[in-house]
XYZ file of C-alpha atoms in Angstrom:
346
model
C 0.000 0.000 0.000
C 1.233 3.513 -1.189
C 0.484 6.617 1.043
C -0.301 9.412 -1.992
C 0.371 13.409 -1.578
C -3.156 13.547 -0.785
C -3.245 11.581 2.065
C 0.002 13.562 3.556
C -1.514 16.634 3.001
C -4.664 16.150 4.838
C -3.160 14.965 7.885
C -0.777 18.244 7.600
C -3.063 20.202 6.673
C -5.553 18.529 9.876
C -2.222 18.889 12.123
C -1.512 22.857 11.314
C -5.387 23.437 11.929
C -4.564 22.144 15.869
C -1.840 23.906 15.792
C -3.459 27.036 14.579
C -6.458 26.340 16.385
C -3.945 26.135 20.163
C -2.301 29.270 18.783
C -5.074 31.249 18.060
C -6.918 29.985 21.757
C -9.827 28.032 20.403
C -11.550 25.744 22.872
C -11.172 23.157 20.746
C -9.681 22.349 17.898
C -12.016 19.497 16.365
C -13.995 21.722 13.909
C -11.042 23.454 12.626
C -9.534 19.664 11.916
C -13.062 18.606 9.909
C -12.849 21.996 8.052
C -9.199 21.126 6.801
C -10.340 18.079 6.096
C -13.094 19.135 3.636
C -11.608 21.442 2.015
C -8.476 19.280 0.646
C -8.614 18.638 -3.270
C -6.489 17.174 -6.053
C -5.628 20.159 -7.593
C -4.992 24.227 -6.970
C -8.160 25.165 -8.887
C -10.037 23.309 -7.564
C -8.369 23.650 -4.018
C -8.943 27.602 -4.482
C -12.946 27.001 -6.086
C -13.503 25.091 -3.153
C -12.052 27.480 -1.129
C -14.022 30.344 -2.806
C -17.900 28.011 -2.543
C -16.422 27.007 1.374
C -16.067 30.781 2.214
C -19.711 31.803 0.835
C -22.141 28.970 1.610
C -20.470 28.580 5.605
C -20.822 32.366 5.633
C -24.537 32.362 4.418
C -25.004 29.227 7.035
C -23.753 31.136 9.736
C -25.803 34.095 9.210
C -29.316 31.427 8.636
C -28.283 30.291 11.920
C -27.732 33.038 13.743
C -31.205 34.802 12.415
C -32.915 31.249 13.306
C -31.246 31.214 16.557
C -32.598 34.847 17.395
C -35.892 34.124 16.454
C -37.010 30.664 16.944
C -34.160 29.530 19.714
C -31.862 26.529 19.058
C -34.033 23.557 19.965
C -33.414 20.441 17.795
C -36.605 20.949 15.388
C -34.901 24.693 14.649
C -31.682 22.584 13.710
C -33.162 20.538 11.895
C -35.094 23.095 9.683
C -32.087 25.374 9.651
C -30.066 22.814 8.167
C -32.620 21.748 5.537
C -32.312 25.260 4.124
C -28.776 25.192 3.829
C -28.702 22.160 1.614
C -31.554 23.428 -0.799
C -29.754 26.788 -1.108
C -26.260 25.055 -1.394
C -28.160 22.822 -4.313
C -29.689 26.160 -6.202
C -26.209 27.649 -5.930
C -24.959 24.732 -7.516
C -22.147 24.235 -4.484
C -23.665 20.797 -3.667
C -19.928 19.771 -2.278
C -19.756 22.129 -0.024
C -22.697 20.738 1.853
C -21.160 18.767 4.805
C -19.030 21.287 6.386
C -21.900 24.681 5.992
C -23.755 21.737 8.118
C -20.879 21.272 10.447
C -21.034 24.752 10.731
C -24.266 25.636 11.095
C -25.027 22.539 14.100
C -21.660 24.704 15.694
C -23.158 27.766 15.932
C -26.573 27.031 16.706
C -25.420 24.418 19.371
C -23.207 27.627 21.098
C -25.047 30.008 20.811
C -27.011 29.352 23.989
C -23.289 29.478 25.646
C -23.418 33.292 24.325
C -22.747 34.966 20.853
C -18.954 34.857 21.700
C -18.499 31.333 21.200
C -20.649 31.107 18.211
C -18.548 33.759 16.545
C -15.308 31.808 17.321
C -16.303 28.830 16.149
C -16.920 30.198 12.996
C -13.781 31.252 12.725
C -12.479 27.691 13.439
C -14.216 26.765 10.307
C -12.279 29.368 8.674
C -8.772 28.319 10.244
C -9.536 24.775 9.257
C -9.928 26.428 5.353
C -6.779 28.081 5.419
C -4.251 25.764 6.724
C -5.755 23.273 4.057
C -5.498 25.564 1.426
C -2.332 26.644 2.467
C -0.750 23.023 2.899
C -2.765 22.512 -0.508
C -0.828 24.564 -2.303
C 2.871 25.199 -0.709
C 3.387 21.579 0.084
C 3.556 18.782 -2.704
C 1.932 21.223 -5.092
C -0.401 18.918 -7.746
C 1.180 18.205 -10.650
C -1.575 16.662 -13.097
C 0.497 16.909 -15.700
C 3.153 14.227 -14.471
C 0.054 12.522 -12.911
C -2.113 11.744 -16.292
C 1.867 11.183 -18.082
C 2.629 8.740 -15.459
C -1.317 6.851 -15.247
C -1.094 6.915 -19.593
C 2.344 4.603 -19.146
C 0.600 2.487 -16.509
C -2.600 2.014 -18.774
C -0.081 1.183 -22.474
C 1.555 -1.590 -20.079
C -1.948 -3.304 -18.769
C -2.869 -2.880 -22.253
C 0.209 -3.791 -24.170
C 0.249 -6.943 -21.955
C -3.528 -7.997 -23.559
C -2.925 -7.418 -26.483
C 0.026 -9.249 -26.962
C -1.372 -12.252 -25.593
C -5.305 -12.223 -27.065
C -4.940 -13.745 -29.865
C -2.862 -16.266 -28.753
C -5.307 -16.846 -26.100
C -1.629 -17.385 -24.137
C -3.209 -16.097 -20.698
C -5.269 -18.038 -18.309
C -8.845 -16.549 -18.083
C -8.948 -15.515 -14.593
C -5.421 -13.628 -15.177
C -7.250 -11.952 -18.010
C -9.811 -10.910 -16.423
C -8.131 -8.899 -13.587
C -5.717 -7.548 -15.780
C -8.276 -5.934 -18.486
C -10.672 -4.891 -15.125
C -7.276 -3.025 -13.799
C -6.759 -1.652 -17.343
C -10.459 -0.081 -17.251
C -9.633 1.125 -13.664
C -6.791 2.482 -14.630
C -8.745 4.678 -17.978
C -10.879 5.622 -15.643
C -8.827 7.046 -13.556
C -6.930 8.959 -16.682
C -10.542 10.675 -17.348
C -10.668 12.017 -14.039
C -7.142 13.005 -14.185
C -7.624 14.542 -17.754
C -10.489 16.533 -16.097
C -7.886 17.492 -13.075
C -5.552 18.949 -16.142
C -7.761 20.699 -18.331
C -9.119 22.826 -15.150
C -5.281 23.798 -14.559
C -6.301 25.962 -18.217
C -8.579 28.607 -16.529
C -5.649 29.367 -13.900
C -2.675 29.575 -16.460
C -3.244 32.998 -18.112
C 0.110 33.089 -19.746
C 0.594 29.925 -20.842
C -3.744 29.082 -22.852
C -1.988 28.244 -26.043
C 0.417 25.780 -25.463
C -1.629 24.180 -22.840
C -4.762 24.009 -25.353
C -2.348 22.603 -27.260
C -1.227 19.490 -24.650
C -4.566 18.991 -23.732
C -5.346 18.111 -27.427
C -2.258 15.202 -27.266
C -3.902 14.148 -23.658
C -6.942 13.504 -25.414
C -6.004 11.924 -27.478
C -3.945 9.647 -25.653
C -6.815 8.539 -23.934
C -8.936 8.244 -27.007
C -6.343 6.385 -28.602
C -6.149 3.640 -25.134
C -9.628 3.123 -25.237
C -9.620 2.182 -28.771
C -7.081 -0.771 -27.934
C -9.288 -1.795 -25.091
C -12.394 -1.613 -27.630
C -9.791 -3.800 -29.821
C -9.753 -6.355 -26.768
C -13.196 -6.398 -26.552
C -13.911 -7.062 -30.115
C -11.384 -9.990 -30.075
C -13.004 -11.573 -27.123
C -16.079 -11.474 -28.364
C -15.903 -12.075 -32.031
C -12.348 -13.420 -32.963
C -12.813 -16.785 -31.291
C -16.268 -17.313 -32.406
C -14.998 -17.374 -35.842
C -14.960 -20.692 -38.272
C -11.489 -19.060 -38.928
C -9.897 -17.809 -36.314
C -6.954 -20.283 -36.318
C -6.058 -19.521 -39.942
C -5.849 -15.976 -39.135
C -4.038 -16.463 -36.459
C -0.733 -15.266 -37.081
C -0.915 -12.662 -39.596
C -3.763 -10.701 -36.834
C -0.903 -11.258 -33.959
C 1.737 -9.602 -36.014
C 0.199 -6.602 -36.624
C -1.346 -6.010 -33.163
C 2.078 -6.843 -32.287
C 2.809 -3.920 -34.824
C 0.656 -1.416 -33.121
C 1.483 -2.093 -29.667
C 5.184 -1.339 -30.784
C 3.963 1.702 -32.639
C 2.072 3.055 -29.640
C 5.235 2.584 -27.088
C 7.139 4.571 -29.206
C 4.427 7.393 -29.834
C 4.609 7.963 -25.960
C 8.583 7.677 -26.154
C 8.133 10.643 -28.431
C 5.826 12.586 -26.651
C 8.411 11.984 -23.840
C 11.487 13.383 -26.325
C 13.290 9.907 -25.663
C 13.377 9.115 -29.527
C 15.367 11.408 -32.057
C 13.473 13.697 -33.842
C 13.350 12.262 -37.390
C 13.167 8.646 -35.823
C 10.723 6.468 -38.425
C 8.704 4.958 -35.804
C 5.242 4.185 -37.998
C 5.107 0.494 -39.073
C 4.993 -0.526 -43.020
C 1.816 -0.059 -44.141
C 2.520 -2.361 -47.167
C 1.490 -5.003 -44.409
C -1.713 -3.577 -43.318
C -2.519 -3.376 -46.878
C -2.133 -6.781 -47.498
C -3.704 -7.914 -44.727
C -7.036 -5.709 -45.932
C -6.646 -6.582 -49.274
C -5.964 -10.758 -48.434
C -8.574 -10.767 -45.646
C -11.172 -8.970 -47.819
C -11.515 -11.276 -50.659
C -11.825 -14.306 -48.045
C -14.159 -12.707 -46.559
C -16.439 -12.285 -49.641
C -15.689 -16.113 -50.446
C -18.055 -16.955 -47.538
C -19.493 -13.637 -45.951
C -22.288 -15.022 -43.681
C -19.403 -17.428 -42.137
C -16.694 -15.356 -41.923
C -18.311 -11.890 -41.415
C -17.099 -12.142 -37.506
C -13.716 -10.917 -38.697
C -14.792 -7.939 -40.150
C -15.295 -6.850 -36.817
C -11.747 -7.382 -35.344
C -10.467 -5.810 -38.466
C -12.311 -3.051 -38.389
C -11.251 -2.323 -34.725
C -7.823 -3.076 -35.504
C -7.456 -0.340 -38.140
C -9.637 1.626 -36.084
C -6.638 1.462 -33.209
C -4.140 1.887 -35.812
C -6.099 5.150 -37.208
C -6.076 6.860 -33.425
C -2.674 5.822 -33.251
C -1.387 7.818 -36.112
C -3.896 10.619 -35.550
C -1.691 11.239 -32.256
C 1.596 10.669 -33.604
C 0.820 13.694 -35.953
C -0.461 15.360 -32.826
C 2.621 15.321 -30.728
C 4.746 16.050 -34.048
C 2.635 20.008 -34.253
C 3.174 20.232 -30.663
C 6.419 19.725 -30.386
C 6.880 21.724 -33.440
C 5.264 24.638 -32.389
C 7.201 24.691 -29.434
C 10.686 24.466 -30.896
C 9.269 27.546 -33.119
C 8.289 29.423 -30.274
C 11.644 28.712 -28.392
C 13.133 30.213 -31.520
C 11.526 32.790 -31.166
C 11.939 33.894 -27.787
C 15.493 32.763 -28.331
């Protein structure tokens, strides 16, 4: 078991809210420690959004409980109510995640406010020390780097998919293997999505910088288009290559060139990484692809209704290959475009 830079951060960013919270004399220091805990995210964005929705709906909850306090008292139906507000106006200003702690908040105040308007006041401004040292631990301390995150998760996903590929048509692995490799592949795109979405938010912070990073987020993308079209490939093998009349005959030539691709696709990302020289020839012969179209299409029309099951695996192995050039030509503008601009500024 790995600990991430998440879980670090919370517990520093729970362990400066005590700390804060003994400095500044709080009573306790429990709701500073569930504020900082709330308020952690995976990136600065949304770290400072969060920040921004935390400061506005726990500001608007204190004031509904205060006003409820003054005029209906703070017995547990008067909670209740209270806090039944909150979450419909936290849903019509579209801050649904900021729910919990405006509740923590709100139960805080109304709670101490029979102990005098003092102590609801100060623990309102625990919730607001608990904000800070998260955001603050957020963002000097193990910064997020989604970049290097989504690079590193797209390597992970090419080996779990590399690996199936290799070995479907030979049918080399044993099932259950299979199966928890290609579930940890789809885990693993899954968790590229969300990091994508992590990245492409970094855009509306990075003033300077729009172009280029338009730019990347094109290649990243793509990327993850160009995964989930081997993992459609996997699919389509599993489920039509073996219930083929022909599948042994085609054996061979259908392992070669998903050999082919899976070889072209490792060294796509060793480009995008700058490990291969620039004017490397990396693309595989397509004098073999076209054979293979040309071969496989006349015996298919030999016998369509019994060998129409390879059409499909063809068509989502040139489908792979397609997405696989499309972002080799990608990451060749890219790159392009930034040795031109380094010119430039040179």
């Amino acid at each position: 078991m790995t600990i991430g830079g998440r879980v670090l951060k919370t517990g520093m960013a729970v362990a400066l809210s005590i700390y804060l919270s003994s400095l500044f004399g709080f009573v306790t220091p429990l709701i500073a420690a569930v504020a900082a805990i709330f308020t952690i995210q995976p990136s600065i964005y949304r770290s400072w959004q969060r920040v921004a929705d935390q400061l506005q709906t726990n500001l608007l909850g204190a004031l509904i409980a205060l006003a409820a306090v003054r005029l209906f008292g703070h017995t547990p139906i008067a909670v209740g109510l209270v806090s039944i507000v909150v979450i419909l106006i936290s849903i019509r200003l579209k801050m649904e995640s900021t729910i919990s702690l405006t509740l923590v908040t709100v139960v805080a105040i109304m709670e101490a406010t029979g102990q005098g308007w003092d102590v609801a006041i100060d623990r309102f401004l625990m919730v607001l020390t608990g904000i800070g040292a998260s955001f603050a631990v957020n963002v000097l301390v193990f910064p997020p780097r989604p970049k290097r995150q989504f690079n590193e998760q797209v390597s992970q996903a090419y080996t779990q998919l590399s690996l199936l590929l290799r070995t479907a048509i030979s049918n080399e692995m044993k099932e259950q293997v299979f199966r928890q490799e290609k579930d940890k592949l789809h885990g693993t795109l899954r968790k590229l999505e969300e990091r994508y979405l992590v990245f492409e938010e970094e855009r509306k912070i990075l003033a300077r910088t729009k172009t280029s990073h338009a730019r990347k987020l094109l290649v990243s993308k793509q990327m993850i288009k160009t995964l989930q079209k081997g993992a459609d490939l996997l699919d389509v093998v599993e489920e039509h290559y073996f219930a083929s009349p022909s599948a042994n005959e085609w054996a061979a030539r259908f392992d070669r060139q998903i050999e082919d691709m899976t070889k072209y696709h490792e060294h796509i990302l060793l480009k995008h990484e700058e490990k291969i020289k620039p004017n490397a020839q990396i693309e595989p012969e397509e004098e073999r692809e076209g054979r293979l179209v040309k071969d496989l299409t006349a015996y298919i029309m030999d016998d369509p209704d019994e060998n129409k099951r390879l059409v499909f695996v063809a068509s989502a192995l040139f489908e792979y290959a397609y997405h696989l050039r499309r972002l080799e030509k990608l990451i060749d503008q890219v790159q392009q475009r930034t040795v031109s601009a380094e010119e430039k500024e040179g």
